[in-house]
Coordinates of C-alpha atoms in Angstrom, one line a residue:
M1 CA -11.2 -25.5 -78.8
H2 CA -11.8 -26.6 -75.5
S3 CA -13.0 -25.5 -72.5
S4 CA -10.9 -25.7 -68.9
D5 CA -14.4 -24.8 -67.4
Q6 CA -14.8 -28.4 -68.1
P7 CA -12.5 -30.4 -65.2
D8 CA -9.2 -30.7 -66.4
D9 CA -8.2 -34.8 -66.5
S10 CA -4.6 -34.4 -67.8
P11 CA -2.1 -36.6 -66.1
G12 CA -1.2 -35.4 -62.7
R13 CA -4.1 -32.8 -62.3
T14 CA -7.2 -34.5 -61.4
I15 CA -8.2 -35.1 -57.9
A16 CA -8.9 -38.8 -58.6
A17 CA -4.9 -39.1 -59.8
H18 CA -3.6 -37.7 -56.4
S19 CA -6.0 -39.1 -54.1
R20 CA -4.0 -42.5 -55.1
T21 CA -0.7 -41.3 -53.8
L22 CA -2.6 -40.1 -50.2
T23 CA -1.3 -42.2 -47.1
V24 CA -3.2 -40.8 -45.0
P25 CA -7.0 -40.4 -44.1
L26 CA -8.5 -36.9 -45.4
A27 CA -9.8 -35.8 -42.1
A28 CA -5.8 -36.3 -40.4
S29 CA -4.7 -34.7 -43.4
W30 CA -6.9 -31.5 -43.1
S31 CA -6.0 -31.4 -39.0
R32 CA -2.5 -31.2 -40.1
D33 CA -3.2 -28.4 -42.3
L34 CA -4.8 -26.6 -39.7
V35 CA -2.0 -27.4 -37.5
V36 CA 0.4 -25.8 -39.6
L37 CA -2.0 -22.4 -40.3
V38 CA -2.8 -22.3 -36.4
I39 CA 1.7 -22.0 -36.1
V40 CA 2.0 -19.8 -38.7
G41 CA -0.5 -17.6 -37.9
G42 CA 0.2 -17.0 -34.4
I43 CA 3.7 -16.4 -35.3
A44 CA 2.3 -13.8 -37.7
A45 CA -0.1 -12.0 -35.1
V46 CA 2.7 -12.0 -32.2
I47 CA 5.3 -10.3 -34.5
R48 CA 2.8 -7.8 -36.2
F49 CA 0.9 -7.2 -33.1
Y50 CA 4.7 -6.3 -31.5
Q51 CA 5.0 -2.4 -30.8
L52 CA 1.9 -1.8 -32.5
G53 CA 0.4 1.1 -30.9
R54 CA 3.8 3.2 -29.9
P55 CA 5.6 3.9 -32.8
G56 CA 4.3 7.9 -33.9
I57 CA 2.1 7.9 -37.0
W58 CA 3.1 9.7 -39.8
F59 CA 1.2 11.7 -42.9
D60 CA -0.1 8.8 -44.8
E61 CA -1.8 7.0 -41.5
S62 CA -2.9 10.4 -40.3
S63 CA -4.6 10.7 -43.9
S64 CA -6.6 7.4 -42.8
C65 CA -7.6 8.6 -39.3
R66 CA -8.8 11.9 -41.2
W67 CA -11.1 9.9 -44.0
I68 CA -12.9 7.8 -41.3
E69 CA -14.2 11.3 -39.8
F70 CA -16.1 12.0 -42.7
S71 CA -19.3 10.8 -43.5
V72 CA -19.9 7.6 -45.8
A73 CA -21.0 10.1 -49.2
E74 CA -18.6 12.9 -48.2
L75 CA -15.7 10.2 -48.1
C76 CA -16.8 8.5 -51.5
A77 CA -17.0 12.1 -53.0
R78 CA -13.3 13.2 -51.6
T79 CA -11.8 9.9 -52.9
A80 CA -13.3 10.7 -56.2
V81 CA -10.0 13.2 -56.5
D82 CA -7.8 11.2 -54.4
C83 CA -5.0 8.5 -55.7
H84 CA -6.8 5.6 -53.7
P85 CA -10.5 4.3 -54.1
P86 CA -12.7 4.2 -51.0
L87 CA -12.7 0.3 -50.0
Y88 CA -10.4 0.4 -47.1
W89 CA -11.7 3.7 -45.7
L90 CA -15.2 2.4 -45.8
L91 CA -14.1 -0.7 -44.2
L92 CA -11.6 1.2 -41.1
K93 CA -14.6 3.5 -40.5
G94 CA -16.5 0.5 -39.6
W95 CA -13.7 -1.4 -37.6
A96 CA -13.5 2.2 -35.9
M97 CA -16.9 2.2 -34.8
L98 CA -16.4 -1.4 -33.5
F99 CA -13.0 -1.2 -31.4
G100 CA -12.6 2.5 -31.5
Q101 CA -10.0 5.3 -33.0
S102 CA -7.0 4.7 -31.0
V103 CA -4.1 4.3 -33.1
G104 CA -3.5 0.6 -32.1
A105 CA -7.0 -0.1 -32.9
L106 CA -7.0 1.6 -36.2
R107 CA -3.9 -0.2 -37.0
S108 CA -5.1 -3.7 -35.7
M109 CA -7.8 -3.8 -39.1
S110 CA -4.5 -4.1 -41.1
V111 CA -2.6 -7.0 -38.3
L112 CA -5.8 -9.0 -39.3
F113 CA -5.7 -8.7 -43.0
G114 CA -1.7 -9.6 -42.4
V115 CA -2.5 -12.8 -40.7
A116 CA -5.1 -13.3 -43.3
T117 CA -2.6 -13.0 -46.0
V118 CA -0.3 -15.9 -44.7
W119 CA -3.2 -17.9 -44.2
A120 CA -4.3 -17.3 -48.0
T121 CA -0.5 -18.0 -49.1
Y122 CA -0.6 -21.2 -47.4
G123 CA -4.4 -22.2 -49.1
L124 CA -2.8 -20.9 -52.7
V125 CA 0.4 -23.1 -52.5
R126 CA -1.4 -26.1 -51.3
E127 CA -4.2 -25.4 -54.2
L128 CA -1.4 -25.4 -56.8
Q129 CA 1.0 -28.5 -55.2
L130 CA -1.6 -30.8 -54.6
H131 CA -3.7 -30.2 -57.9
W132 CA -1.8 -28.4 -60.4
A133 CA 1.7 -29.9 -60.0
T134 CA 3.2 -32.1 -63.1
R135 CA 5.0 -34.5 -60.7
S136 CA 3.1 -36.6 -57.9
D137 CA 5.3 -35.2 -54.7
P138 CA 4.1 -36.9 -51.1
V139 CA 1.6 -34.6 -49.6
G140 CA 3.9 -34.2 -47.1
L141 CA 6.3 -32.5 -48.9
H142 CA 3.2 -30.1 -50.5
R143 CA 2.5 -29.4 -47.0
S144 CA 6.0 -28.5 -46.0
T145 CA 6.4 -26.0 -49.4
A146 CA 2.8 -24.4 -48.4
G147 CA 4.1 -23.9 -44.8
L148 CA 7.4 -22.4 -45.8
A149 CA 5.8 -20.3 -48.1
A150 CA 3.5 -19.0 -45.5
L151 CA 6.6 -18.7 -43.1
L152 CA 8.6 -16.6 -45.3
V153 CA 5.8 -14.2 -45.8
A154 CA 4.9 -13.8 -41.9
L155 CA 8.7 -13.6 -40.9
S156 CA 9.0 -10.8 -44.1
P157 CA 10.2 -7.3 -42.9
F158 CA 8.1 -5.8 -45.6
H159 CA 4.7 -7.6 -44.9
I160 CA 5.2 -7.1 -41.2
E161 CA 5.5 -3.1 -41.8
W162 CA 2.6 -2.5 -44.1
S163 CA 0.5 -5.1 -41.5
Q164 CA 1.4 -2.6 -39.0
E165 CA 0.0 0.4 -40.9
M166 CA -3.4 2.2 -40.9
R167 CA -2.5 1.6 -45.1
M168 CA -5.0 -0.7 -47.1
Y169 CA -1.9 -2.6 -48.5
S170 CA -2.3 -5.5 -46.4
L171 CA -5.7 -5.6 -47.3
G172 CA -5.1 -5.4 -51.4
T173 CA -2.3 -7.9 -50.7
F174 CA -4.8 -10.5 -49.3
L175 CA -7.1 -9.9 -51.8
V176 CA -4.3 -10.7 -54.5
L177 CA -3.5 -13.9 -53.4
T178 CA -7.3 -14.7 -52.6
S179 CA -8.4 -14.3 -56.1
T180 CA -5.4 -16.0 -57.4
W181 CA -6.6 -18.5 -55.5
L182 CA -9.8 -18.9 -56.8
L183 CA -8.0 -18.6 -60.3
A184 CA -6.6 -21.8 -59.7
I185 CA -9.5 -23.0 -58.3
G186 CA -11.5 -21.9 -61.4
L187 CA -9.5 -23.0 -63.9
R188 CA -9.2 -26.4 -62.6
R189 CA -12.7 -27.0 -61.5
G190 CA -14.8 -24.4 -64.0
A191 CA -17.4 -24.0 -61.4
I192 CA -19.8 -21.2 -61.9
G193 CA -19.8 -20.7 -58.4
V194 CA -16.2 -20.0 -58.0
W195 CA -15.7 -17.9 -60.8
A196 CA -18.4 -15.4 -59.3
A197 CA -16.4 -15.7 -56.4
Y198 CA -13.3 -14.4 -58.1
A199 CA -15.4 -11.8 -59.5
A200 CA -16.4 -10.5 -56.4
V201 CA -13.0 -10.6 -54.7
G202 CA -12.1 -9.0 -58.1
V203 CA -14.7 -6.3 -57.5
L204 CA -13.2 -5.3 -53.8
L205 CA -9.6 -5.5 -55.3
V206 CA -9.8 -2.7 -57.3
Y207 CA -11.8 -0.6 -55.3
T208 CA -8.9 -0.9 -52.7
L209 CA -5.8 -0.3 -55.0
Y210 CA -5.4 1.1 -58.3
F211 CA -2.7 -1.0 -58.8
S212 CA -3.8 -4.4 -58.2
L213 CA -5.1 -3.7 -61.9
F214 CA -2.0 -5.2 -62.9
T215 CA -2.2 -8.3 -61.1
L216 CA -5.7 -8.7 -63.0
L217 CA -3.8 -8.3 -65.8
A218 CA -0.9 -10.8 -64.9
H219 CA -4.1 -13.3 -64.6
G220 CA -5.5 -12.4 -68.1
V221 CA -1.5 -13.0 -69.5
F222 CA -1.5 -16.3 -68.0
V223 CA -4.9 -17.1 -69.0
V224 CA -4.7 -16.1 -72.4
G225 CA -1.1 -17.9 -72.8
R226 CA -2.5 -21.1 -71.2
G227 CA -5.4 -21.0 -73.9
I228 CA -2.7 -20.4 -77.0
L229 CA -0.1 -23.3 -76.2
S230 CA -3.0 -25.8 -74.8
G231 CA -6.0 -24.9 -76.3
K232 CA -7.9 -24.6 -73.1
W233 CA -9.8 -21.7 -72.6
S234 CA -12.0 -20.9 -69.4
L235 CA -15.0 -18.6 -70.6
G236 CA -15.7 -18.4 -66.9
F237 CA -12.6 -16.1 -66.4
F238 CA -13.4 -14.1 -69.1
A239 CA -17.3 -13.9 -68.1
A240 CA -15.5 -13.0 -64.3
V241 CA -13.2 -10.4 -65.8
A242 CA -16.2 -8.9 -67.8
T243 CA -18.2 -8.5 -64.4
I244 CA -15.4 -6.9 -62.5
G245 CA -15.0 -4.2 -65.6
L246 CA -18.6 -3.4 -65.6
V247 CA -18.9 -3.2 -61.9
W248 CA -15.7 -1.0 -61.9
L249 CA -16.7 1.3 -64.9
P250 CA -18.0 4.2 -62.9
W251 CA -15.0 4.8 -61.0
V252 CA -12.9 4.7 -64.5
P253 CA -13.6 8.6 -65.2
F254 CA -12.3 9.3 -61.5
L255 CA -9.1 7.1 -62.1
W256 CA -8.4 8.8 -65.1
A257 CA -8.6 12.4 -63.9
M258 CA -6.6 11.4 -60.8
Y259 CA -3.6 10.2 -63.3
G260 CA -4.0 13.2 -65.0
T261 CA -3.2 15.4 -61.7
V262 CA -0.1 12.9 -60.9
Q263 CA 1.2 13.5 -63.9
R264 CA 1.2 17.3 -63.5
S265 CA 1.7 17.7 -60.0
F266 CA 3.3 14.7 -58.6
P267 CA 7.1 16.1 -57.3
Q268 CA 9.0 12.6 -58.1
G269 CA 12.0 13.0 -60.2
P270 CA 13.0 10.4 -62.9
L271 CA 13.2 6.8 -62.1
T272 CA 16.6 5.8 -62.1
W273 CA 18.4 2.4 -61.7
A274 CA 20.2 3.5 -58.4
E275 CA 16.6 4.5 -56.8
F276 CA 14.9 1.1 -58.2
S277 CA 17.3 -1.0 -57.1
T278 CA 17.5 0.3 -53.5
L279 CA 13.4 0.4 -53.4
F280 CA 13.7 -3.5 -54.5
W281 CA 16.4 -4.2 -51.6
W282 CA 14.1 -2.3 -49.2
M283 CA 11.4 -4.9 -50.1
F284 CA 13.3 -7.9 -48.6
V285 CA 15.7 -5.8 -46.4
P286 CA 14.6 -3.3 -43.6
Q287 CA 15.4 0.2 -44.4
N288 CA 18.2 0.8 -41.6
A289 CA 20.0 -2.4 -43.0
D290 CA 21.4 -0.9 -46.1
P291 CA 24.4 -2.7 -47.8
A292 CA 28.1 -2.2 -47.5
W293 CA 28.5 -2.6 -51.2
D294 CA 25.7 -0.6 -53.4
F295 CA 26.4 -3.8 -55.9
A296 CA 24.7 -5.6 -53.7
K297 CA 21.0 -4.2 -54.8
S298 CA 21.8 -4.7 -58.0
I299 CA 22.2 -8.5 -57.4
L300 CA 19.4 -9.1 -55.5
V301 CA 17.5 -7.6 -58.8
E302 CA 19.3 -9.5 -60.8
A303 CA 18.6 -12.6 -58.6
C304 CA 15.0 -12.1 -58.5
A305 CA 15.1 -12.2 -62.2
V306 CA 16.7 -15.2 -62.4
L307 CA 14.3 -16.4 -60.0
V308 CA 11.3 -16.0 -62.4
I309 CA 13.3 -17.5 -65.2
L310 CA 13.7 -20.6 -63.1
L311 CA 10.1 -20.3 -62.5
I312 CA 8.8 -19.9 -65.9
A313 CA 11.9 -22.4 -67.5
S314 CA 10.1 -25.5 -65.2
R315 CA 7.5 -25.3 -67.5
S316 CA 5.2 -26.5 -64.6
S317 CA 1.6 -24.4 -64.8
E318 CA 1.4 -23.4 -61.1
Q319 CA 5.2 -22.1 -61.2
V320 CA 4.2 -20.5 -64.7
L321 CA 1.4 -19.0 -62.7
I322 CA 3.7 -17.5 -59.9
A323 CA 6.3 -16.3 -62.1
V324 CA 3.7 -13.9 -64.2
C325 CA 2.0 -12.7 -61.0
A326 CA 5.1 -11.5 -59.5
F327 CA 6.7 -10.2 -63.0
V328 CA 3.7 -8.2 -64.5
P329 CA 2.8 -5.8 -61.7
I330 CA 6.6 -4.7 -61.5
Y331 CA 7.5 -4.7 -64.9
A332 CA 4.1 -2.5 -65.5
I333 CA 4.8 -0.2 -62.7
V334 CA 8.3 0.3 -63.6
N335 CA 7.3 0.8 -67.6
L336 CA 4.9 3.3 -66.9
S337 CA 6.9 5.1 -64.7
I338 CA 9.8 5.4 -67.5
V339 CA 7.0 6.5 -70.0
S340 CA 5.3 8.9 -67.9
Q341 CA 5.8 10.3 -64.4
N342 CA 7.4 8.2 -61.9
L343 CA 4.9 6.2 -59.8
V344 CA 7.5 3.7 -58.4
A345 CA 7.3 3.4 -54.5
R346 CA 8.1 0.6 -52.3
H347 CA 4.4 -0.1 -51.0
R348 CA 3.2 -0.3 -55.1
L349 CA 5.5 -3.3 -55.5
I350 CA 4.2 -5.7 -52.4
L351 CA 1.5 -7.3 -54.9
G352 CA 4.4 -8.5 -57.0
Q353 CA 6.9 -9.3 -54.4
I354 CA 4.7 -11.4 -52.3
F355 CA 4.7 -14.1 -55.3
L356 CA 8.5 -13.8 -55.4
L357 CA 8.6 -15.3 -51.9
I358 CA 6.2 -18.0 -52.9
G359 CA 8.2 -18.6 -56.2
W360 CA 11.5 -18.9 -53.4
A361 CA 9.3 -21.4 -52.0
L362 CA 8.7 -23.3 -54.7
V363 CA 12.1 -23.4 -56.2
I364 CA 13.8 -25.2 -53.0
Q365 CA 10.9 -27.5 -53.3
R366 CA 12.0 -28.8 -56.4
L367 CA 15.5 -29.7 -55.3
R368 CA 15.8 -33.4 -55.4
S369 CA 18.3 -33.8 -52.6
T370 CA 16.4 -33.9 -49.2
W371 CA 19.4 -33.1 -47.3
L372 CA 19.7 -29.9 -49.8
R373 CA 16.4 -28.8 -49.7
R374 CA 16.0 -28.8 -45.9
S375 CA 19.1 -27.4 -45.6
V376 CA 18.0 -24.4 -47.9
A377 CA 14.8 -23.9 -46.6
V378 CA 16.4 -23.6 -43.0
A379 CA 18.4 -21.2 -44.1
S380 CA 16.0 -19.1 -45.7
V381 CA 13.7 -19.2 -42.3
A382 CA 17.1 -18.4 -40.2
V383 CA 17.9 -15.1 -42.5
S384 CA 14.0 -14.1 -42.6
C385 CA 14.1 -14.6 -38.5
G386 CA 17.2 -12.6 -38.4
L387 CA 15.8 -9.8 -40.7
A388 CA 12.2 -9.7 -38.9
L389 CA 14.4 -9.2 -35.7
I390 CA 16.3 -6.1 -37.4
Y391 CA 12.9 -4.5 -38.3
L392 CA 11.6 -5.2 -35.0
S393 CA 14.6 -3.6 -33.2
S394 CA 13.9 -0.4 -35.3
R395 CA 10.8 -0.1 -34.7
D396 CA 11.8 -0.3 -30.8
A397 CA 14.0 2.5 -31.5
K398 CA 11.2 4.6 -33.1
A399 CA 8.6 3.9 -30.5
N400 CA 11.0 5.4 -28.0
L401 CA 11.2 8.4 -29.7
P402 CA 8.6 11.4 -28.0
G403 CA 7.8 12.6 -31.4
M404 CA 4.3 14.3 -32.8
Q405 CA 2.8 12.5 -29.7
A406 CA 4.9 14.2 -26.8
A407 CA 4.8 17.4 -28.7
I408 CA 0.8 17.7 -28.8
T409 CA 0.6 17.1 -25.4
S410 CA 3.3 19.5 -24.5
I411 CA 1.0 22.0 -25.9
D412 CA -2.1 21.0 -24.7
Q413 CA -0.5 21.0 -21.3
G414 CA 0.5 24.7 -21.9
R415 CA -1.8 26.7 -23.8
S416 CA -4.6 28.5 -22.5
N417 CA -8.5 29.5 -23.5
G418 CA -8.1 31.6 -27.2
E419 CA -4.5 30.4 -27.6
L420 CA -3.9 29.3 -31.5
V421 CA -2.0 26.6 -32.7
L422 CA -0.6 27.1 -36.5
F423 CA 1.1 23.7 -38.3
V424 CA 3.2 24.8 -40.8
N425 CA 1.2 22.6 -43.3
P426 CA -2.0 20.0 -43.8
M427 CA 0.4 17.3 -43.6
L428 CA 1.9 18.0 -40.1
Y429 CA -1.6 19.6 -38.8
L430 CA -3.5 16.2 -39.9
N431 CA -0.4 14.2 -37.4
G432 CA -1.1 16.6 -34.7
L433 CA -4.9 16.2 -34.6
V434 CA -4.9 12.5 -34.0
Y435 CA -3.3 12.9 -30.5
A436 CA -4.7 16.6 -29.7
K437 CA -7.2 16.7 -27.0
D438 CA -8.7 19.9 -27.9
R439 CA -9.1 20.5 -31.3
V440 CA -10.4 24.5 -30.9
D441 CA -8.4 26.8 -32.6
M442 CA -6.0 24.3 -34.3
F443 CA -5.3 25.3 -37.6
A444 CA -2.8 24.4 -40.9
V445 CA -1.6 28.1 -41.9
G446 CA -2.1 29.7 -45.3
E447 CA -4.9 29.0 -47.2
R448 CA -6.2 25.7 -48.6
Q449 CA -5.6 26.2 -52.2
Q450 CA -1.7 26.8 -52.3
Y451 CA -1.2 23.3 -51.0
P452 CA -1.2 20.5 -53.6
Y453 CA -3.6 17.5 -53.2
Y454 CA -0.6 15.3 -52.0
Q455 CA 0.6 17.8 -49.1
G456 CA -2.9 16.8 -47.6
A457 CA -5.1 19.3 -48.9
S458 CA -7.6 17.0 -50.7
L459 CA -8.5 16.2 -46.9
T460 CA -9.1 19.5 -45.3
R461 CA -11.6 22.3 -45.5
E462 CA -11.7 26.0 -45.3
S463 CA -12.1 25.9 -41.9
D464 CA -8.9 23.8 -41.3
H465 CA -6.8 26.9 -42.5
L466 CA -5.8 30.2 -41.3
A467 CA -3.4 32.6 -42.9
I468 CA -1.2 34.5 -40.7
S469 CA -2.4 37.8 -41.9
K470 CA -6.1 37.1 -40.7
I471 CA -4.6 36.3 -37.1
P472 CA -7.7 37.8 -35.0
S473 CA -5.9 41.0 -33.0
N474 CA -7.2 39.9 -29.6
V475 CA -5.0 36.8 -29.5
T476 CA -1.9 37.2 -28.0
S477 CA 0.0 34.0 -28.0
V478 CA 0.7 31.9 -30.6
W479 CA 1.9 28.5 -30.7
V480 CA 3.7 26.9 -34.1
V481 CA 4.3 23.3 -34.5
D482 CA 7.4 23.3 -37.8
A483 CA 9.6 20.5 -38.8
D484 CA 12.9 20.2 -39.1
H485 CA 15.0 17.7 -41.5
W486 CA 11.6 16.8 -43.2
F487 CA 11.8 15.3 -46.7
G488 CA 15.4 17.3 -46.7
R489 CA 14.3 20.7 -45.5
S490 CA 13.5 22.6 -42.6
W491 CA 9.2 23.7 -42.6
E492 CA 8.5 27.2 -40.5
V493 CA 5.4 28.9 -40.3
P494 CA 6.6 32.4 -41.3
M495 CA 5.6 35.1 -38.3
P496 CA 5.1 38.5 -39.4
P497 CA 6.8 41.3 -37.5
G498 CA 5.3 42.1 -33.9
W499 CA 5.4 38.5 -32.6
Q500 CA 8.1 37.6 -30.2
L501 CA 9.5 34.4 -30.0
I502 CA 9.6 33.4 -26.2
A503 CA 10.4 29.9 -26.2
E504 CA 10.9 26.5 -27.9
D505 CA 11.7 22.9 -27.8
R506 CA 12.1 19.8 -30.0
F507 CA 10.6 16.5 -30.3
V508 CA 12.7 14.1 -32.2
E509 CA 10.2 12.0 -34.3
Y510 CA 11.3 9.1 -36.9
Y511 CA 10.4 11.3 -40.1
A512 CA 11.5 14.8 -38.7
D513 CA 12.2 16.8 -35.6
I514 CA 8.8 18.5 -34.4
V515 CA 9.8 21.9 -33.3
V516 CA 7.5 23.4 -30.9
K517 CA 7.8 27.4 -30.5
L518 CA 5.6 29.7 -28.4
Y519 CA 4.9 33.2 -29.9
R520 CA 3.2 36.5 -28.0
R521 CA 2.4 39.5 -29.6
A522 CA 4.6 42.3 -28.7
P523 CA 3.1 45.5 -27.0
A524 CA 2.4 48.0 -29.8
S525 CA 4.8 50.3 -27.7
S526 CA 7.9 48.0 -28.2
I527 CA 7.1 46.4 -32.2
S528 CA 9.3 49.4 -33.9
A529 CA 12.3 48.8 -31.7
T530 CA 12.2 44.7 -31.9
E531 CA 10.7 44.6 -35.6
G532 CA 12.4 42.0 -37.3
A533 CA 14.0 40.4 -34.3
S534 CA 13.0 38.2 -31.7
G535 CA 14.1 37.0 -28.1
Q536 CA 14.7 33.1 -28.0
T537 CA 14.7 31.1 -24.7
S538 CA 14.6 27.3 -24.5
F539 CA 11.8 25.6 -22.3
G540 CA 14.2 25.2 -19.8
D541 CA 15.5 28.2 -19.6
E542 CA 12.4 30.8 -19.0
V543 CA 10.0 29.3 -16.3
T544 CA 6.8 30.5 -16.7
P545 CA 3.0 29.5 -15.8
Q546 CA 3.2 28.8 -19.9
T547 CA 6.3 26.8 -19.9
K548 CA 6.4 24.6 -16.4
P549 CA 3.8 21.9 -18.0
L550 CA 6.1 21.6 -21.4
I551 CA 9.2 21.4 -19.2
A552 CA 7.7 18.6 -17.0
I553 CA 6.7 16.5 -20.5
R554 CA 10.2 16.6 -21.8
E555 CA 11.6 15.8 -18.1
A556 CA 9.2 12.8 -18.4
N557 CA 10.1 12.0 -21.4
Q558 CA 13.9 11.9 -20.5
A559 CA 13.7 10.1 -17.7
C560 CA 11.7 7.6 -19.3
H561 CA 13.7 7.1 -22.2
Q562 CA 17.1 6.9 -20.0

């Protein structure tokens, strides 16, 4: 039995063998790599910073804003009963201390890791092409393949989107690529320092995303398969995996408890082929660009399956590694969703999708005709540019909606001291808090215990809630924030008899219509006459000291977007 912790000196796989093919000085080669990284990284950064702060936040992002308000101790304690481990929020908390808590500032951390993901893509493909490939291709072709893979990631609407969100997916994708890159270096060189770095990145990975365990599983499948077929076993890899397991062991009970909670209460229905093919389509195409024929979605899934088969059939180690890293995470999530609770969502497939993009670049590189190879590469980049433009246009449309920010601004401008603001549920409440200048007397309606964890109950305290029956008797005006067309239904605060609807306006957001209502307590003498009914006007129908600021905000928004 051999150990691949010793350098692999098989043909075409050593530095010395490749160095004989080099026709340019090493310094010149690195300088060209740097130029490619600057260009591709610059493209990625410009796209990802576009309209970064303008579109309204949705619940998942507002939950990130809430997480960083907790102390480190409370944050870690609360994540123990949440569906994500704590690393991302700890980093975001530190980032907010340095750069502030505006929406753009908080989203910019994801942009940083999104650009780093593009660079890591380049580094991984360069490593595989230079030191793992069984053919002695020109170094320039290696660079162009790595550059193409990085450019496809830079232009991918899927990766642009999640690099503009206050979520952990760009961080997770960066760590997945970095760990795979270190795995490739470790299997080639076998240095202890490389395996130590792999273990460190692996620990960061499992404390960022639970679903990253499937990527580590893919690494294990590749290493074991390689050992069985070639007799070359890497002891360093198994030592690194053992280290990751030991460091992560204290968190395993929390994952198991959360998995049980998801099984009991998560509302998602059984996984169907129609749902899976649609989510798969959206991994490559913006959500506002559905095909004219539904069967196109199935064709895309089948095309990606063929891509994986082509990579494996090449029998080239670097392409098999990419195929395994693409296939195993997606296959594992889908099968887990079939045998238990449906857990499939677009963002949970991102750790496999990025390897499909890399795999496509590797397949293009295998084309022997220079003309054909360049034509397919240019066509791929052109299609990616078109899809990126479609995504950016949809982001423009979202940025032009008044949404929650205008709704909260209208309330801030219109309400007086002592007037309550009630949100229909914790999700909308956390969204509203992000934009509120004055959080005093703002509540999610109802008791905290009545909401499941996925509606924000894990992020609120008892003091964040107020039951309708407990509205103080001295309060005469209440502002209500409802939602319409949200998850296919309307959400309304059930105001009791004795409250008269004075005014109502709606502010269109991309995920729902935010409906702001103003109620006033009816005089005791008129309650019996008006019980069960309410008068209603729009903010433009009744001009009072309360409604004037609301009219001004609405008219300003209309003028801005005409």
